Amino acid sequence: MGLAENRPADGPYLSTPWPEVRTLPQFPNRSNEAYRSPPFPHVPPRTWRHARLALLAAASGVLVGLAGFTFLEGLDWATRTRLAHDKLVWFLPLAGLAMGLAYHRFGGRAGGGNALLLKEIHEPSAWVPRRMAPMVAGATVVSHLFGASVGREGTALQMSGSLTDMLNRTFGVRREDRRVLLIAALGGGFGAVFGVPFAGLVFGIEVQWIRRLQLRGGIRWLIDRIRGGARTGIAPEDRDTDEARPVAGDDLADRSFSGESREVPNARLLAAIVPTAIASFVGNFVVRTLGHVEDSPARFVGAITAPLLLKATLIGLAAGVTAVVFVALTEGIRHRTNAIVTWPPLRPFVGGIVTLALAAIAGHDYLGLSLHLTDEAFAGELTSFAAPSWKLVLTAVCLGTGFIGGEVTPMFVMGATLGAAMGNVLGLDPALGAGLGFAAVFAGAANAPIACTVLAIEIFGIRFGLPAAAACAVSFVASGRWGIYHHPPAGTATITSQARRGYRRFRRVASSRDRPTPGTVPDGR
C-alpha cells in the first residue's frame, strides 16, 4: 500500500480530503518471521530486540542532536538579525503568507504537527513524512526572523519524530518497535533542544501516557511481583483498555514474539524507558559537544518552609488558570480563523496583521522568543502582570492563525513573568516565584507535572524539587484534562463552548426572573 493512500492527521493546512484508510500498512514490508529471527542464533530474541532498540535510539539521538544544533543556531541567527533590523517585523504578514502557501502546496501530512506524532504512537497508520523535519525547521526560523511569537519545542519534537521514523523506515523496524522509538524521539527532541536530558526522558514517557495511565493495575502487578514473583495476572478491570491499545494485536508483550502473555500493564512504556533515556542523553551530548549550551539561572539554595510551599501552591493555581486560558484562547482563535478565512494560506497573513496591530500597542518586547523577559523576571526587575498577559495573547494569535513553531518557550516566558509578579504580591522573592511559574505553566498546559518537576530540578537544583512539585501538581489539577498535546475529540465541549453555554444559561435565568409570573400583577400597578 502506498503512503498516499493513507489519511493524514488534521492540520491547519489540509484542505483537500484524502481517501479513507481501508487497511493498516505493515511495518515493515517483510515477513514477521524474517524480522523476528535474530542474526545471532544464541542470543535470546528479547535480548536482541532490546539491543536493537538501544542502537536505533542512539542513532536517533545523534541525528536529533545534529539537527537540533543546526536548528538552534539558525534560531539564534534569526533572533539576532531581527533585533538588529527591527523593520523586518513589518514583513510578518508576507512571511506568513509564503509559509502558508508552502504548507498548502507541499505540506500534506507534515502539517499534522505534534498531533500526528502522538497519533502514530497510539494508532499507527503511515510513516511520518520525511519532509516534516526540513519544512518545520525552515518555517520556524522564518517565523522568528520576522517576529512571530512562537517557540521551538514543537519544531524539535517534529524534527525528532520525522528523522527517527526515517531510521525506522530504512532499517525496516516492525510496528511495535516503531512506536517505542517514536516515544524515544519525543524525549530526545525535548532533552536536546532544552539541554535537560532527565526531563527529556520523563517528558517522552509522560506526555503521551498521562491520559492512558492505568495506575491501579500497575500497582497491583508490582505488589504481586514483590510478594512472590508469580505471574498472577491482572484483574480484567485493571487491564489496559481499548483506548490505551487502539490497534488490536499490537502489544509489546505479544505472545508470538516474546513467548509471554499480555500481563504487564503499559508494557510499551516500560520498554520505552531505556531507548528514551538513550535518545535524550545522546541528543543533549551532541548539541553540547557542538558548542550550544543553554544559559541557566542561579541555583536555589534557600530553606524549604511551610509558607514557601503554600505560596508555591498559589503560584501553581495561577499557573494552571493561565494554562487553561492559553489553551482555550489558542484553540478558539484557530477555530474562528478556520471558519472565517476559508483559504488556509491566508490565515497566517491575517495573523501577521493582527500581531503587528497588537505589537504597536504592547511593544516589540513580546515578539519572538522574548527570552530577555525571562532574564528580567529572574533578576527581579519585571513584576508586572501585563508581561505574561501580552505574551499569552500574542502567542495565541500567532499559533492560532497558523504560524509554525512551539508553545513551550513562550509558556516559559509567561510562567516566569507570572511567577515574578505573583511572588511580588505574596511577599516571595520574585526570582523564586519566577522559577516556580517557569515550570508550573508548562506543567498545566502539557499535562506533564512530573517532567516539569524534573526540569525544574535540573535547572534550579535538587532543593527546588519540593516547591516545584507542589506548584506543578496544583497547576496540573487546575488545568483540567486537555492541553496543548491532548485535544478533546470531535463533539466534546471545549472550555470556550462551555463558557458560552454557561453565559447563555445565566442570561436565560436572569431574564426569567425579570419576567412577571402569569396571573400576577407587577409591582407598582
Short mmCIF file of C-alpha atoms in Angstrom, two decimals:
data_model
loop_
_atom_site.label_atom_id
_atom_site.label_comp_id
_atom_site.label_asym_id
_atom_site.label_seq_id
_atom_site.Cartn_x
_atom_site.Cartn_y
_atom_site.Cartn_z
CA MET A 1 0.00 0.00 0.00
CA GLY A 2 1.35 3.42 -0.88
CA LEU A 3 1.58 6.12 1.74
CA ALA A 4 -0.52 8.41 -0.44
CA GLU A 5 -3.48 6.18 0.27
CA ASN A 6 -3.43 6.94 3.99
CA ARG A 7 -5.49 9.65 5.55
CA PRO A 8 -3.37 12.32 7.32
CA ALA A 9 -3.98 13.78 10.72
CA ASP A 10 -5.94 17.01 10.71
CA GLY A 11 -3.74 20.06 10.43
CA PRO A 12 -4.16 23.75 9.75
CA TYR A 13 -3.12 23.47 6.11
CA LEU A 14 -5.02 20.38 4.96
CA SER A 15 -7.77 21.49 2.62
CA THR A 16 -8.43 18.56 0.27
CA PRO A 17 -9.93 15.31 1.60
CA TRP A 18 -7.78 12.19 1.48
CA PRO A 19 -9.16 8.71 0.81
CA GLU A 20 -10.21 6.69 3.81
CA VAL A 21 -7.76 4.18 5.25
CA ARG A 22 -9.04 0.70 4.48
CA THR A 23 -6.23 -1.39 5.96
CA LEU A 24 -3.29 -0.53 8.13
CA PRO A 25 0.10 -0.68 6.41
CA GLN A 26 2.60 -3.25 7.61
CA PHE A 27 5.78 -2.07 9.31
CA PRO A 28 7.99 -3.27 7.66
CA ASN A 29 7.08 -4.81 4.30
CA ARG A 30 8.69 -8.11 5.07
CA SER A 31 7.65 -11.31 6.79
CA ASN A 32 7.40 -11.26 10.55
CA GLU A 33 9.39 -14.48 10.73
CA ALA A 34 12.32 -12.91 8.90
CA TYR A 35 12.24 -9.87 11.14
CA ARG A 36 11.91 -11.79 14.36
CA SER A 37 14.82 -14.11 13.63
CA PRO A 38 17.86 -12.62 15.38
CA PRO A 39 21.13 -12.55 13.43
CA PHE A 40 22.87 -14.33 16.34
CA PRO A 41 21.17 -17.69 16.96
CA HIS A 42 22.47 -17.99 20.54
CA VAL A 43 21.13 -14.60 21.58
CA PRO A 44 17.59 -14.73 23.05
CA PRO A 45 15.06 -12.86 20.86
CA ARG A 46 14.10 -10.49 23.68
CA THR A 47 17.73 -9.56 24.34
CA TRP A 48 18.40 -8.96 20.66
CA ARG A 49 15.25 -6.87 20.34
CA HIS A 50 16.18 -4.56 23.20
CA ALA A 51 19.75 -4.26 21.94
CA ARG A 52 18.40 -3.30 18.53
CA LEU A 53 16.13 -0.70 20.11
CA ALA A 54 19.05 0.75 22.08
CA LEU A 55 21.23 1.04 18.96
CA LEU A 56 18.44 2.68 16.96
CA ALA A 57 17.71 5.06 19.85
CA ALA A 58 21.39 6.06 19.94
CA ALA A 59 21.36 6.65 16.18
CA SER A 60 18.18 8.68 16.59
CA GLY A 61 19.85 10.73 19.34
CA VAL A 62 22.79 11.53 17.06
CA LEU A 63 20.50 12.65 14.24
CA VAL A 64 18.35 14.67 16.61
CA GLY A 65 21.42 16.28 18.18
CA LEU A 66 22.87 17.30 14.80
CA ALA A 67 19.52 18.62 13.57
CA GLY A 68 18.83 20.31 16.90
CA PHE A 69 22.18 22.10 16.93
CA THR A 70 21.66 23.34 13.36
CA PHE A 71 18.14 24.48 14.21
CA LEU A 72 19.15 26.27 17.42
CA GLU A 73 21.99 28.07 15.68
CA GLY A 74 19.60 29.13 12.91
CA LEU A 75 17.16 30.34 15.53
CA ASP A 76 19.84 32.40 17.25
CA TRP A 77 20.80 33.92 13.91
CA ALA A 78 17.17 34.79 13.14
CA THR A 79 16.71 36.45 16.54
CA ARG A 80 19.94 38.46 16.27
CA THR A 81 19.06 39.57 12.74
CA ARG A 82 15.55 40.68 13.74
CA LEU A 83 16.81 42.62 16.74
CA ALA A 84 19.45 44.31 14.58
CA HIS A 85 16.91 45.16 11.85
CA ASP A 86 13.65 45.89 13.64
CA LYS A 87 11.87 46.82 10.40
CA LEU A 88 11.77 43.14 9.44
CA VAL A 89 8.68 42.72 11.62
CA TRP A 90 6.62 44.73 9.13
CA PHE A 91 7.03 41.86 6.65
CA LEU A 92 5.48 39.34 9.07
CA PRO A 93 2.16 39.07 7.14
CA LEU A 94 4.01 38.36 3.87
CA ALA A 95 6.19 35.78 5.60
CA GLY A 96 3.04 34.14 6.96
CA LEU A 97 1.50 34.06 3.50
CA ALA A 98 4.63 32.46 2.00
CA MET A 99 4.69 29.90 4.81
CA GLY A 100 1.02 29.12 4.35
CA LEU A 101 1.46 28.65 0.60
CA ALA A 102 4.41 26.30 1.13
CA TYR A 103 2.49 24.09 3.55
CA HIS A 104 -0.66 24.24 1.45
CA ARG A 105 1.22 23.14 -1.66
CA PHE A 106 3.82 20.75 -0.28
CA GLY A 107 2.92 20.04 3.36
CA GLY A 108 0.33 17.28 3.17
CA ARG A 109 0.53 15.13 6.30
CA ALA A 110 3.54 17.15 7.50
CA GLY A 111 1.03 19.82 8.54
CA GLY A 112 -0.31 17.47 11.23
CA GLY A 113 2.40 18.61 13.66
CA ASN A 114 2.82 17.05 17.08
CA ALA A 115 -0.68 15.59 16.94
CA LEU A 116 0.48 13.40 14.05
CA LEU A 117 3.36 12.01 16.12
CA LEU A 118 1.09 11.15 19.05
CA LYS A 119 -1.42 9.59 16.68
CA GLU A 120 1.26 7.40 15.11
CA ILE A 121 2.35 6.22 18.56
CA HIS A 122 -1.14 5.12 19.56
CA GLU A 123 -2.75 4.39 16.19
CA PRO A 124 -0.07 3.59 13.58
CA SER A 125 -1.32 4.20 10.06
CA ALA A 126 1.56 5.55 7.94
CA TRP A 127 5.17 6.69 8.15
CA VAL A 128 5.84 10.20 9.44
CA PRO A 129 6.69 12.28 6.33
CA ARG A 130 10.42 12.79 5.80
CA ARG A 131 9.78 16.33 4.60
CA MET A 132 8.36 17.27 8.00
CA ALA A 133 11.82 17.93 9.51
CA PRO A 134 13.17 20.42 6.94
CA MET A 135 9.80 22.11 6.46
CA VAL A 136 9.10 22.73 10.13
CA ALA A 137 12.68 23.85 10.85
CA GLY A 138 12.71 26.30 7.96
CA ALA A 139 9.23 27.65 8.74
CA THR A 140 10.10 28.18 12.42
CA VAL A 141 13.29 30.10 11.57
CA VAL A 142 11.28 32.27 9.17
CA SER A 143 8.65 32.87 11.85
CA HIS A 144 11.29 34.09 14.30
CA LEU A 145 13.13 36.13 11.69
CA PHE A 146 10.03 38.25 11.15
CA GLY A 147 8.89 38.37 14.77
CA ALA A 148 6.16 35.76 15.27
CA SER A 149 5.64 34.95 18.95
CA VAL A 150 6.19 31.20 18.76
CA GLY A 151 8.57 28.75 20.41
CA ARG A 152 10.95 25.99 19.39
CA GLU A 153 9.94 22.83 21.24
CA GLY A 154 7.23 21.84 18.77
CA THR A 155 9.73 22.10 15.96
CA ALA A 156 12.24 19.96 17.86
CA LEU A 157 9.67 17.23 18.50
CA GLN A 158 8.54 17.15 14.88
CA MET A 159 12.12 17.09 13.59
CA SER A 160 12.94 14.29 16.01
CA GLY A 161 9.89 12.24 15.04
CA SER A 162 10.48 12.68 11.32
CA LEU A 163 14.18 11.76 11.48
CA THR A 164 13.54 8.80 13.79
CA ASP A 165 10.83 7.43 11.52
CA MET A 166 13.23 7.80 8.61
CA LEU A 167 15.54 5.43 10.51
CA ASN A 168 12.62 3.12 11.19
CA ARG A 169 11.78 3.03 7.51
CA THR A 170 15.41 2.48 6.49
CA PHE A 171 16.02 -0.44 8.85
CA GLY A 172 12.58 -2.00 8.48
CA VAL A 173 11.51 -1.65 12.10
CA ARG A 174 8.36 -3.53 12.94
CA ARG A 175 5.31 -1.64 14.07
CA GLU A 176 5.52 -2.07 17.84
CA ASP A 177 9.23 -1.22 17.91
CA ARG A 178 8.46 1.81 15.78
CA ARG A 179 6.02 3.04 18.38
CA VAL A 180 8.65 2.65 21.12
CA LEU A 181 11.20 4.59 19.06
CA LEU A 182 8.71 7.39 18.39
CA ILE A 183 8.27 7.73 22.14
CA ALA A 184 12.06 7.93 22.41
CA ALA A 185 12.02 10.61 19.70
CA LEU A 186 9.78 12.82 21.82
CA GLY A 187 12.17 12.61 24.74
CA GLY A 188 15.23 13.02 22.55
CA GLY A 189 13.92 16.16 20.87
CA PHE A 190 12.88 17.77 24.16
CA GLY A 191 16.08 16.90 26.01
CA ALA A 192 18.33 18.07 23.17
CA VAL A 193 16.69 21.42 22.46
CA PHE A 194 16.41 22.49 26.12
CA GLY A 195 19.54 20.83 27.48
CA VAL A 196 17.63 18.78 30.08
CA PRO A 197 18.18 15.06 29.36
CA PHE A 198 16.49 13.76 32.53
CA ALA A 199 13.41 15.88 31.87
CA GLY A 200 13.51 14.72 28.25
CA LEU A 201 13.33 11.10 29.42
CA VAL A 202 10.33 11.75 31.65
CA PHE A 203 8.66 14.02 29.08
CA GLY A 204 8.79 11.39 26.33
CA ILE A 205 7.10 8.85 28.60
CA GLU A 206 4.65 11.16 30.33
CA VAL A 207 3.32 13.44 27.60
CA GLN A 208 1.74 10.65 25.54
CA TRP A 209 0.85 8.47 28.55
CA ILE A 210 -0.84 10.72 31.08
CA ARG A 211 -4.38 10.16 29.74
CA ARG A 212 -3.81 6.42 29.42
CA LEU A 213 -2.38 5.80 32.88
CA GLN A 214 -3.58 2.51 34.35
CA LEU A 215 -2.29 3.19 37.86
CA ARG A 216 -4.32 0.68 39.81
CA GLY A 217 -3.36 -2.22 37.57
CA GLY A 218 0.31 -1.21 37.65
CA ILE A 219 0.39 -1.05 41.44
CA ARG A 220 -1.33 -4.42 41.78
CA TRP A 221 1.07 -6.01 39.30
CA LEU A 222 4.05 -4.57 41.22
CA ILE A 223 2.75 -5.81 44.59
CA ASP A 224 2.21 -9.29 43.17
CA ARG A 225 5.75 -9.37 41.82
CA ILE A 226 7.20 -8.20 45.16
CA ARG A 227 5.21 -10.79 47.11
CA GLY A 228 6.26 -13.88 45.25
CA GLY A 229 7.35 -13.11 41.74
CA ALA A 230 4.45 -15.19 40.44
CA ARG A 231 2.75 -14.38 37.17
CA THR A 232 -0.58 -13.84 38.83
CA GLY A 233 -2.01 -11.66 36.10
CA ILE A 234 -4.19 -8.61 36.39
CA ALA A 235 -7.85 -8.38 37.03
CA PRO A 236 -9.85 -7.71 33.86
CA GLU A 237 -10.96 -4.31 35.11
CA ASP A 238 -7.32 -3.29 35.64
CA ARG A 239 -6.02 -4.23 32.21
CA ASP A 240 -5.14 -1.62 29.65
CA THR A 241 -8.32 -0.50 27.97
CA ASP A 242 -9.06 -0.41 24.26
CA GLU A 243 -8.38 3.33 24.40
CA ALA A 244 -4.86 2.58 25.61
CA ARG A 245 -4.34 -0.01 22.87
CA PRO A 246 -6.37 1.14 19.89
CA VAL A 247 -4.79 -1.32 17.46
CA ALA A 248 -5.62 -4.94 18.19
CA GLY A 249 -2.78 -7.46 18.32
CA ASP A 250 -0.12 -4.77 18.52
CA ASP A 251 1.08 -5.19 22.08
CA LEU A 252 4.67 -5.22 23.22
CA ALA A 253 4.24 -8.49 25.10
CA ASP A 254 2.87 -10.23 22.03
CA ARG A 255 2.90 -13.97 22.75
CA SER A 256 4.04 -14.80 19.23
CA PHE A 257 7.20 -12.75 19.72
CA SER A 258 8.23 -12.87 23.34
CA GLY A 259 6.51 -16.03 24.48
CA GLU A 260 4.73 -14.22 27.30
CA SER A 261 1.12 -13.25 27.62
CA ARG A 262 -0.11 -9.72 27.92
CA GLU A 263 0.21 -9.45 31.71
CA VAL A 264 2.31 -6.31 32.22
CA PRO A 265 0.23 -3.12 32.16
CA ASN A 266 1.52 -0.32 29.97
CA ALA A 267 4.27 -2.65 28.74
CA ARG A 268 5.17 -0.45 25.80
CA LEU A 269 6.09 2.35 28.17
CA LEU A 270 8.27 0.09 30.28
CA ALA A 271 10.16 -0.95 27.16
CA ALA A 272 10.49 2.69 26.04
CA ILE A 273 12.31 3.90 29.15
CA VAL A 274 15.81 2.81 28.10
CA PRO A 275 15.53 3.92 24.43
CA THR A 276 14.08 7.27 25.52
CA ALA A 277 16.89 7.80 28.01
CA ILE A 278 19.49 6.94 25.35
CA ALA A 279 17.96 9.27 22.76
CA SER A 280 17.64 12.14 25.25
CA PHE A 281 21.16 11.89 26.65
CA VAL A 282 22.81 11.29 23.29
CA GLY A 283 20.94 14.19 21.68
CA ASN A 284 21.85 16.53 24.53
CA PHE A 285 25.50 15.37 24.40
CA VAL A 286 25.74 16.05 20.67
CA VAL A 287 24.24 19.54 21.00
CA ARG A 288 26.59 20.44 23.87
CA THR A 289 29.63 18.95 22.16
CA LEU A 290 28.98 21.05 19.07
CA GLY A 291 29.00 24.15 21.25
CA HIS A 292 25.41 25.15 22.01
CA VAL A 293 24.82 25.47 25.75
CA GLU A 294 21.69 26.94 27.32
CA ASP A 295 22.17 29.63 29.97
CA SER A 296 20.79 28.60 33.37
CA PRO A 297 19.58 30.84 36.20
CA ALA A 298 21.12 30.72 39.66
CA ARG A 299 20.51 27.60 41.75
CA PHE A 300 18.04 27.67 44.62
CA VAL A 301 19.80 27.34 47.98
CA GLY A 302 17.12 28.53 50.39
CA ALA A 303 15.28 26.61 53.10
CA ILE A 304 12.04 24.72 52.44
CA THR A 305 9.34 26.05 54.76
CA ALA A 306 5.59 25.63 55.07
CA PRO A 307 4.86 29.24 53.99
CA LEU A 308 7.02 28.67 50.91
CA LEU A 309 5.06 25.56 49.96
CA LEU A 310 1.76 27.38 50.49
CA LYS A 311 2.88 30.22 48.23
CA ALA A 312 4.10 27.67 45.70
CA THR A 313 0.62 26.14 45.55
CA LEU A 314 -0.91 29.59 44.99
CA ILE A 315 1.52 30.25 42.15
CA GLY A 316 0.67 26.79 40.78
CA LEU A 317 -3.02 27.65 40.89
CA ALA A 318 -2.42 30.87 38.96
CA ALA A 319 -0.24 28.94 36.51
CA GLY A 320 -2.98 26.35 35.94
CA VAL A 321 -5.53 29.07 35.21
CA THR A 322 -3.05 30.69 32.82
CA ALA A 323 -2.56 27.36 31.05
CA VAL A 324 -6.32 26.92 30.66
CA VAL A 325 -6.72 30.43 29.27
CA PHE A 326 -3.82 29.95 26.85
CA VAL A 327 -5.06 26.61 25.51
CA ALA A 328 -8.66 27.83 25.23
CA LEU A 329 -7.68 31.11 23.56
CA THR A 330 -5.37 29.41 21.07
CA GLU A 331 -7.96 26.80 20.11
CA GLY A 332 -10.71 29.41 19.95
CA ILE A 333 -8.66 31.62 17.62
CA ARG A 334 -7.80 28.62 15.46
CA HIS A 335 -11.41 27.50 15.10
CA ARG A 336 -12.69 31.01 14.49
CA THR A 337 -9.96 31.75 11.93
CA ASN A 338 -10.60 28.48 10.10
CA ALA A 339 -14.30 29.33 9.93
CA ILE A 340 -13.83 32.90 8.69
CA VAL A 341 -10.74 32.52 6.46
CA THR A 342 -11.50 29.53 4.27
CA TRP A 343 -8.28 29.61 2.22
CA PRO A 344 -5.54 28.16 4.51
CA PRO A 345 -2.52 30.18 3.22
CA LEU A 346 -4.33 33.42 4.03
CA ARG A 347 -4.69 32.61 7.73
CA PRO A 348 -1.06 33.37 8.73
CA PHE A 349 -1.28 36.55 6.66
CA VAL A 350 -4.25 37.71 8.73
CA GLY A 351 -2.48 36.58 11.90
CA GLY A 352 0.55 38.64 10.95
CA ILE A 353 -1.58 41.75 10.55
CA VAL A 354 -3.25 41.21 13.94
CA THR A 355 0.14 40.56 15.56
CA LEU A 356 1.54 43.83 14.20
CA ALA A 357 -1.50 45.71 15.48
CA LEU A 358 -1.05 44.24 18.95
CA ALA A 359 2.70 44.88 18.88
CA ALA A 360 2.02 48.52 18.04
CA ILE A 361 0.15 48.74 21.36
CA ALA A 362 2.25 46.47 23.58
CA GLY A 363 5.68 47.00 22.02
CA HIS A 364 8.10 44.64 20.30
CA ASP A 365 9.34 43.04 23.53
CA TYR A 366 6.76 40.27 23.15
CA LEU A 367 7.75 39.23 19.62
CA GLY A 368 9.90 36.18 19.01
CA LEU A 369 11.07 34.08 21.96
CA SER A 370 11.22 37.10 24.35
CA LEU A 371 13.88 35.41 26.47
CA HIS A 372 15.01 38.78 27.80
CA LEU A 373 11.71 38.96 29.71
CA THR A 374 12.62 35.72 31.45
CA ASP A 375 16.03 37.13 32.38
CA GLU A 376 14.40 40.24 33.80
CA ALA A 377 11.94 38.14 35.80
CA PHE A 378 14.73 36.05 37.33
CA ALA A 379 16.61 39.25 38.14
CA GLY A 380 13.53 40.58 39.97
CA GLU A 381 13.25 43.53 37.59
CA LEU A 382 9.93 42.58 35.96
CA THR A 383 6.98 42.10 38.32
CA SER A 384 4.06 43.33 36.24
CA PHE A 385 1.08 41.15 35.31
CA ALA A 386 0.97 42.89 31.93
CA ALA A 387 4.02 40.96 30.68
CA PRO A 388 2.51 37.43 30.91
CA SER A 389 -0.83 38.72 29.61
CA TRP A 390 0.62 40.28 26.47
CA LYS A 391 2.87 37.29 25.79
CA LEU A 392 -0.12 34.96 26.14
CA VAL A 393 -2.28 36.93 23.74
CA LEU A 394 0.39 37.37 21.07
CA THR A 395 1.43 33.70 21.21
CA ALA A 396 -2.18 32.53 20.99
CA VAL A 397 -2.76 34.76 17.96
CA CYS A 398 0.35 33.54 16.14
CA LEU A 399 -0.20 29.85 16.83
CA GLY A 400 -3.96 30.04 16.32
CA THR A 401 -3.59 31.60 12.87
CA GLY A 402 -1.09 29.04 11.61
CA PHE A 403 2.44 30.27 12.27
CA ILE A 404 4.86 27.40 12.72
CA GLY A 405 6.73 26.92 16.00
CA GLY A 406 6.27 25.64 19.51
CA GLU A 407 4.40 26.69 22.61
CA VAL A 408 6.81 25.78 25.38
CA THR A 409 9.34 28.65 25.30
CA PRO A 410 6.56 31.29 25.23
CA MET A 411 4.96 29.45 28.16
CA PHE A 412 8.28 29.54 30.00
CA VAL A 413 8.24 33.31 29.49
CA MET A 414 4.60 33.55 30.63
CA GLY A 415 5.35 31.39 33.66
CA ALA A 416 8.49 33.24 34.72
CA THR A 417 6.90 36.68 34.43
CA LEU A 418 3.68 35.48 36.09
CA GLY A 419 5.63 33.87 38.93
CA ALA A 420 7.68 37.01 39.49
CA ALA A 421 4.50 39.10 39.64
CA MET A 422 2.83 36.62 42.00
CA GLY A 423 5.93 36.48 44.16
CA ASN A 424 5.89 40.25 44.48
CA VAL A 425 2.24 40.10 45.63
CA LEU A 426 2.77 37.18 48.03
CA GLY A 427 5.90 38.58 49.64
CA LEU A 428 8.12 35.98 47.96
CA ASP A 429 11.43 36.62 46.24
CA PRO A 430 10.42 37.42 42.62
CA ALA A 431 13.27 35.24 41.32
CA LEU A 432 11.96 32.27 43.31
CA GLY A 433 8.42 32.94 42.12
CA ALA A 434 9.72 33.15 38.54
CA GLY A 435 11.27 29.71 38.85
CA LEU A 436 8.03 28.21 40.16
CA GLY A 437 5.94 29.79 37.43
CA PHE A 438 8.54 28.82 34.82
CA ALA A 439 7.82 25.14 35.40
CA ALA A 440 4.18 25.29 36.51
CA VAL A 441 2.55 26.91 33.47
CA PHE A 442 4.02 24.31 31.13
CA ALA A 443 3.07 21.53 33.58
CA GLY A 444 -0.57 22.56 33.34
CA ALA A 445 -0.67 23.17 29.60
CA ALA A 446 1.18 19.97 28.65
CA ASN A 447 -0.33 17.72 31.36
CA ALA A 448 3.24 16.82 32.34
CA PRO A 449 3.76 17.67 36.04
CA ILE A 450 6.46 15.06 36.63
CA ALA A 451 8.56 16.10 33.64
CA CYS A 452 8.28 19.77 34.64
CA THR A 453 9.32 18.98 38.21
CA VAL A 454 12.38 17.12 36.92
CA LEU A 455 13.09 20.03 34.56
CA ALA A 456 12.97 22.47 37.49
CA ILE A 457 15.38 20.28 39.46
CA GLU A 458 17.81 20.12 36.54
CA ILE A 459 17.76 23.89 36.07
CA PHE A 460 17.44 25.21 39.63
CA GLY A 461 18.88 22.40 41.76
CA ILE A 462 17.65 19.50 43.84
CA ARG A 463 16.47 21.72 46.71
CA PHE A 464 13.98 23.33 44.36
CA GLY A 465 12.25 19.99 43.79
CA LEU A 466 9.65 20.07 46.57
CA PRO A 467 8.23 23.58 45.92
CA ALA A 468 8.36 22.93 42.16
CA ALA A 469 6.47 19.65 42.62
CA ALA A 470 3.79 21.43 44.66
CA ALA A 471 3.35 24.17 42.04
CA CYS A 472 3.33 21.73 39.10
CA ALA A 473 0.88 19.35 40.78
CA VAL A 474 -1.59 22.13 41.58
CA SER A 475 -1.24 23.55 38.06
CA PHE A 476 -1.85 20.10 36.56
CA VAL A 477 -5.01 19.59 38.61
CA ALA A 478 -6.30 23.12 37.96
CA SER A 479 -5.74 22.98 34.20
CA GLY A 480 -8.04 20.05 33.54
CA ARG A 481 -7.74 17.08 31.23
CA TRP A 482 -6.99 18.74 27.89
CA GLY A 483 -3.89 20.68 26.92
CA ILE A 484 -1.58 21.61 24.07
CA TYR A 485 -0.87 17.94 23.24
CA HIS A 486 -4.20 16.43 24.24
CA HIS A 487 -7.11 17.96 22.38
CA PRO A 488 -10.71 16.90 23.07
CA PRO A 489 -12.20 14.58 20.44
CA ALA A 490 -14.67 15.89 17.93
CA GLY A 491 -18.01 16.65 19.54
CA THR A 492 -16.54 17.22 23.00
CA ALA A 493 -17.45 20.52 24.57
CA THR A 494 -14.39 22.77 24.81
CA ILE A 495 -13.70 25.30 27.53
CA THR A 496 -14.85 28.18 25.37
CA SER A 497 -18.04 26.42 24.30
CA GLN A 498 -18.81 25.54 27.91
CA ALA A 499 -18.25 29.15 28.91
CA ARG A 500 -20.58 30.38 26.17
CA ARG A 501 -23.18 27.80 27.17
CA GLY A 502 -22.93 28.85 30.81
CA TYR A 503 -23.26 32.51 29.87
CA ARG A 504 -26.39 31.81 27.78
CA ARG A 505 -27.87 29.80 30.64
CA PHE A 506 -27.15 32.65 33.04
CA ARG A 507 -28.86 35.11 30.69
CA ARG A 508 -31.95 32.89 30.42
CA VAL A 509 -32.20 32.54 34.19
CA ALA A 510 -31.74 36.28 34.71
CA SER A 511 -34.33 37.18 32.10
CA SER A 512 -36.84 34.68 33.50
CA ARG A 513 -36.53 36.27 36.93
CA ASP A 514 -37.29 39.70 35.48
CA ARG A 515 -40.47 38.45 33.75
CA PRO A 516 -43.67 38.58 35.86
CA THR A 517 -45.29 35.26 36.66
CA PRO A 518 -48.52 34.65 34.66
CA GLY A 519 -51.61 35.56 36.68
CA THR A 520 -49.82 38.06 38.90
CA VAL A 521 -49.88 41.86 38.84
CA PRO A 522 -46.47 43.53 38.58
CA ASP A 523 -45.48 45.83 41.43
CA GLY A 524 -46.38 49.49 41.07
CA ARG A 525 -49.53 48.93 39.02
#
